[in-house]
Coordinates of C-alpha atoms and ligand atoms in Angstrom, one line a residue:
X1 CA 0.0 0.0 0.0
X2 CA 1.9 3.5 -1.1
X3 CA 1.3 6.4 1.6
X4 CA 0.2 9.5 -0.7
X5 CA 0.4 13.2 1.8
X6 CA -1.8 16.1 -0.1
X7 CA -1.1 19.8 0.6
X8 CA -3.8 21.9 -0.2
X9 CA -4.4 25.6 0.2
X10 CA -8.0 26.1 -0.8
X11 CA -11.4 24.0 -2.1
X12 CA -9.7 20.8 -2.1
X13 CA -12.1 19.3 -5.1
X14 CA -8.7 18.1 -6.2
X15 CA -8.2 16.4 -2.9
X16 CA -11.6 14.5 -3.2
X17 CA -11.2 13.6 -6.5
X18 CA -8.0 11.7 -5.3
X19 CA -9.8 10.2 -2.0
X20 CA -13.0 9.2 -4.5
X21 CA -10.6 7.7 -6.9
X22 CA -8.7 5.9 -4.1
X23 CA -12.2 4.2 -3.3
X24 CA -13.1 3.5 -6.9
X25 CA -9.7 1.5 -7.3
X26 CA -8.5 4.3 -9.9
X27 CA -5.8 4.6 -8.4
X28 CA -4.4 1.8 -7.7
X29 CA -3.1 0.8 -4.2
X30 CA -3.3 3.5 -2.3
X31 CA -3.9 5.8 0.7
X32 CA -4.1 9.3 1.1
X33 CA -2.3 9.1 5.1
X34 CA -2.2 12.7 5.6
X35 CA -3.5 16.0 4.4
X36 CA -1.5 19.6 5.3
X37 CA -2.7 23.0 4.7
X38 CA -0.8 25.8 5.0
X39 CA -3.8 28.4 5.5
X40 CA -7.7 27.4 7.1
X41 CA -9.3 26.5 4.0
X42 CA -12.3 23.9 3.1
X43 CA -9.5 20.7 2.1
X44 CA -9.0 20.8 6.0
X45 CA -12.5 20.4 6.1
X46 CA -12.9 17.4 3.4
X47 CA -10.1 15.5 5.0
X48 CA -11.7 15.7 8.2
X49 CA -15.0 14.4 6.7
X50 CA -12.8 11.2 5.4
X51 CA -11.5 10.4 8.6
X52 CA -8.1 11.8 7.4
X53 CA -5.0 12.9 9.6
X54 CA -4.9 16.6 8.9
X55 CA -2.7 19.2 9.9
X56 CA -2.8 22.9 9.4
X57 CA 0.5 24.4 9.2
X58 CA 0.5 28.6 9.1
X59 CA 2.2 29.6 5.5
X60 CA 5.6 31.9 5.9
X61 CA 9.4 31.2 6.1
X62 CA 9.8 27.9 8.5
X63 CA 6.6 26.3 7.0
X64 CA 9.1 23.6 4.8
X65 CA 11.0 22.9 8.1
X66 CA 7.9 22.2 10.4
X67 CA 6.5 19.9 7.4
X68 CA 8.9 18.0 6.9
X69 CA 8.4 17.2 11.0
X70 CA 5.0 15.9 9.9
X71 CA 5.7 13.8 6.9
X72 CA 5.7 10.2 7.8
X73 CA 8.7 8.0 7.1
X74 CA 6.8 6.0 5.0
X75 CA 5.9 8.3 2.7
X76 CA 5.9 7.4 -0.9
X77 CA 4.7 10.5 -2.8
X78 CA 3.7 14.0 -1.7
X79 CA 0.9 15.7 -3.8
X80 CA 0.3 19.4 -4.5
X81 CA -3.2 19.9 -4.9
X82 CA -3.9 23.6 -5.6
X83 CA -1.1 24.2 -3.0
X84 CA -0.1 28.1 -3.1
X85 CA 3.2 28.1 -0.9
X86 CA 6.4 27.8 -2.9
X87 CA 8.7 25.0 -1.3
X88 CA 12.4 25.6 -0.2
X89 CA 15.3 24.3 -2.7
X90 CA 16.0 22.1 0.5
X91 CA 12.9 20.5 0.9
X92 CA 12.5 20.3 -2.9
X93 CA 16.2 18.3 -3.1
X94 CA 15.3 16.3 0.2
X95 CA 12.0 14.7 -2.0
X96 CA 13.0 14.9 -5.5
X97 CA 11.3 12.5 -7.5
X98 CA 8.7 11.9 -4.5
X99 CA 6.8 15.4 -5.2
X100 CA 4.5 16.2 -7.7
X101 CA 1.7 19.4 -8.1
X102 CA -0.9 20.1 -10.4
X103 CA -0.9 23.1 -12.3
X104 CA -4.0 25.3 -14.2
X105 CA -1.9 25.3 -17.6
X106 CA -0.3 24.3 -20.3
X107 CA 3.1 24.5 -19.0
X108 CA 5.7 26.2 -19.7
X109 CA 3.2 28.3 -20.6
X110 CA 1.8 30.7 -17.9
X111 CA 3.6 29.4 -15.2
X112 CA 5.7 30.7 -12.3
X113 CA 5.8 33.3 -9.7
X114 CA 1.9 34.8 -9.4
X115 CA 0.3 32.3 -11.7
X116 CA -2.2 30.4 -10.0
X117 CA -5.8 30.2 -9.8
X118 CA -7.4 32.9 -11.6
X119 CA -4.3 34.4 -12.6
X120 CA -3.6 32.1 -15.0
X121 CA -7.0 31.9 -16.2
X122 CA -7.3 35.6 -16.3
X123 CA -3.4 35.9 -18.4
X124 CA -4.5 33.2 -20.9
X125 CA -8.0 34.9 -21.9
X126 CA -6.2 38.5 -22.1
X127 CA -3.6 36.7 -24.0
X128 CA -6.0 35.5 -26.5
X129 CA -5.3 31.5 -26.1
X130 CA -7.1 29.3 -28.3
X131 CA -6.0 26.3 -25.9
X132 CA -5.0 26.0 -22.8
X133 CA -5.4 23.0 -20.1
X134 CA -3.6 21.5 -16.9
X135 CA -0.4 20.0 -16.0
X136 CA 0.8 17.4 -14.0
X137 CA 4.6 17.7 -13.0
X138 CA 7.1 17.0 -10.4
X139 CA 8.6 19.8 -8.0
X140 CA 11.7 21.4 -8.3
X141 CA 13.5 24.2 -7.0
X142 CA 12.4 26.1 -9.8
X143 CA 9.0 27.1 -9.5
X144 CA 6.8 25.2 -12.5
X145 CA 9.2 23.8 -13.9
X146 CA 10.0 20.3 -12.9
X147 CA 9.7 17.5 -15.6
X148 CA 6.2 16.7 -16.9
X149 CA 4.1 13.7 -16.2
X150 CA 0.9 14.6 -18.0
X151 CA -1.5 17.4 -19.4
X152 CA -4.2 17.9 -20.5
X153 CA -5.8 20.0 -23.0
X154 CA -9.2 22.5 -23.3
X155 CA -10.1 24.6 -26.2
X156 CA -11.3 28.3 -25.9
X157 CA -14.0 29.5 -27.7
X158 CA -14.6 33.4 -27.8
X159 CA -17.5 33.1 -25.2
X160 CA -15.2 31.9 -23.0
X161 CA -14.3 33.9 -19.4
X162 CA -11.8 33.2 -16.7
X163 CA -14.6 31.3 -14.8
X164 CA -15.7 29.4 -17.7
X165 CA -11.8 28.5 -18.4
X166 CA -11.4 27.0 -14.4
X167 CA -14.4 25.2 -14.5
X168 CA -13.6 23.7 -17.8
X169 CA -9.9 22.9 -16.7
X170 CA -10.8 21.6 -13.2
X171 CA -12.4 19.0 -15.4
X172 CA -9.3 17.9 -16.9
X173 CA -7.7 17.8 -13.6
X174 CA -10.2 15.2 -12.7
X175 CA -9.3 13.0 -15.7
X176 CA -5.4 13.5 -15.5
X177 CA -4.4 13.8 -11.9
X178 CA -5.7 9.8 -10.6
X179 CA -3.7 8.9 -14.2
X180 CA -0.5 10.9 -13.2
X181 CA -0.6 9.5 -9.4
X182 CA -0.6 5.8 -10.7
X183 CA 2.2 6.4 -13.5
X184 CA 4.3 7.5 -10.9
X185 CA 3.3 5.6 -8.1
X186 CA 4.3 2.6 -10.4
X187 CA 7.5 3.2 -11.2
X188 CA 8.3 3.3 -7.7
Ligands
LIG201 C1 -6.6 23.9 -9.3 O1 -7.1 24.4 -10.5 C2 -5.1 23.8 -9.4 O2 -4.6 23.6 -10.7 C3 -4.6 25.2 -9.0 O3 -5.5 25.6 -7.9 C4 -6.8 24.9 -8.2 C5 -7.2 24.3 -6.9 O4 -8.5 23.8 -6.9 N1 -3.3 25.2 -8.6 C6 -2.4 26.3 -8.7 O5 -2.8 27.3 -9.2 C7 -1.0 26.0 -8.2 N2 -0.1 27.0 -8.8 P1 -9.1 22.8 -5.8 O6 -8.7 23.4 -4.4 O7 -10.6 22.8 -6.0 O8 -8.5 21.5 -6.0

């Protein structure tokens, strides 16, 4: 059985998606042993409801330090699931290979410093997109840009807002986050 700790900073449907998807055998193997947040948000909440071991952990300069307190010995991945803290170069070396995040983009496209959320959706409507999508990817020092595992891809019509754009990519976050967890949970 792998041992799968999720950060989360906000909603969390990421979160549940990957607990639902544990149950429905999608991925394959599995438990999710802990969730962190680094701010009081609803993913607290959702692990809670699950009966999962969760932890809030304030966001700000020691919060990679006082994680890595917290994350079992047995862990075999750590998941970023609309996580908003940027993790230290230390942390990031300590679990290379062993951290991945999910990302509202095709990266190396609108990625970086400041793009999350709505940023990103908000950059690749002014921008004029006529695709854009999500991205699985592990974590590295440099922020968004760690090796790709999967994306996934939406098309823009002109109708389309910001909020139109998230809804429509949290659906391919669905699809391609339980596939990306198994791919790498395999080869482990
Ligand atoms: C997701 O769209 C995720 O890609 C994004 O935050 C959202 C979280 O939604 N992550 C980032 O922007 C990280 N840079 P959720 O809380 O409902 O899973």
């Amino acid at each position: 059985m792998k041992n799968i700790v999720v950060l989360v900073s906000g909603g969390g449907t990421n979160l549940q998606r990957i607990i639902d998807t544990i149950k429905s055998n999608e991925i394959v193997n599995a438990q999710v042993s802990l969730v962190v947040a680094d701010r009081d948000c609803y993913g607290l909440q959702r692990a809670e409801n699950e009966g999962i071991k969760n932890k809030m952990i304030p966001r700000g300069k020691n919060f990679c330090e006082l994680l890595e307190k917290e994350i079992p010995e047995n862990t075999d991945l750590i998941v970023l699931a609309g996580f908003l803290s940027i993790m230290t170069q230390d942390f990031c070396q300590k679990f290379e290979g062993k951290i991945i995040n999910i990302h509202p983009a095709l990266l190396p496209k609108f990625g970086g410093k400041g793009m999350w959320g709505m940023h990103v959706h908000n950059a690749v409507i002014a921008a004029e997109e006529k695709t854009s999508g999500a991205t699985v990817h592990f974590v590295t020092a440099g922020v968004d840009e760690g090796e790709i595992i999967l994306q996934g891809k939406v098309d823009i019509s002109e109708n389309d807002t910001p909020e139109s754009l998230a809804e429509k990519i949290h659906s391919v976050e669905y699809d391609i986050f339980p596939k990306a967890i198994n791919i790498v949970l395999q080869n482990k």
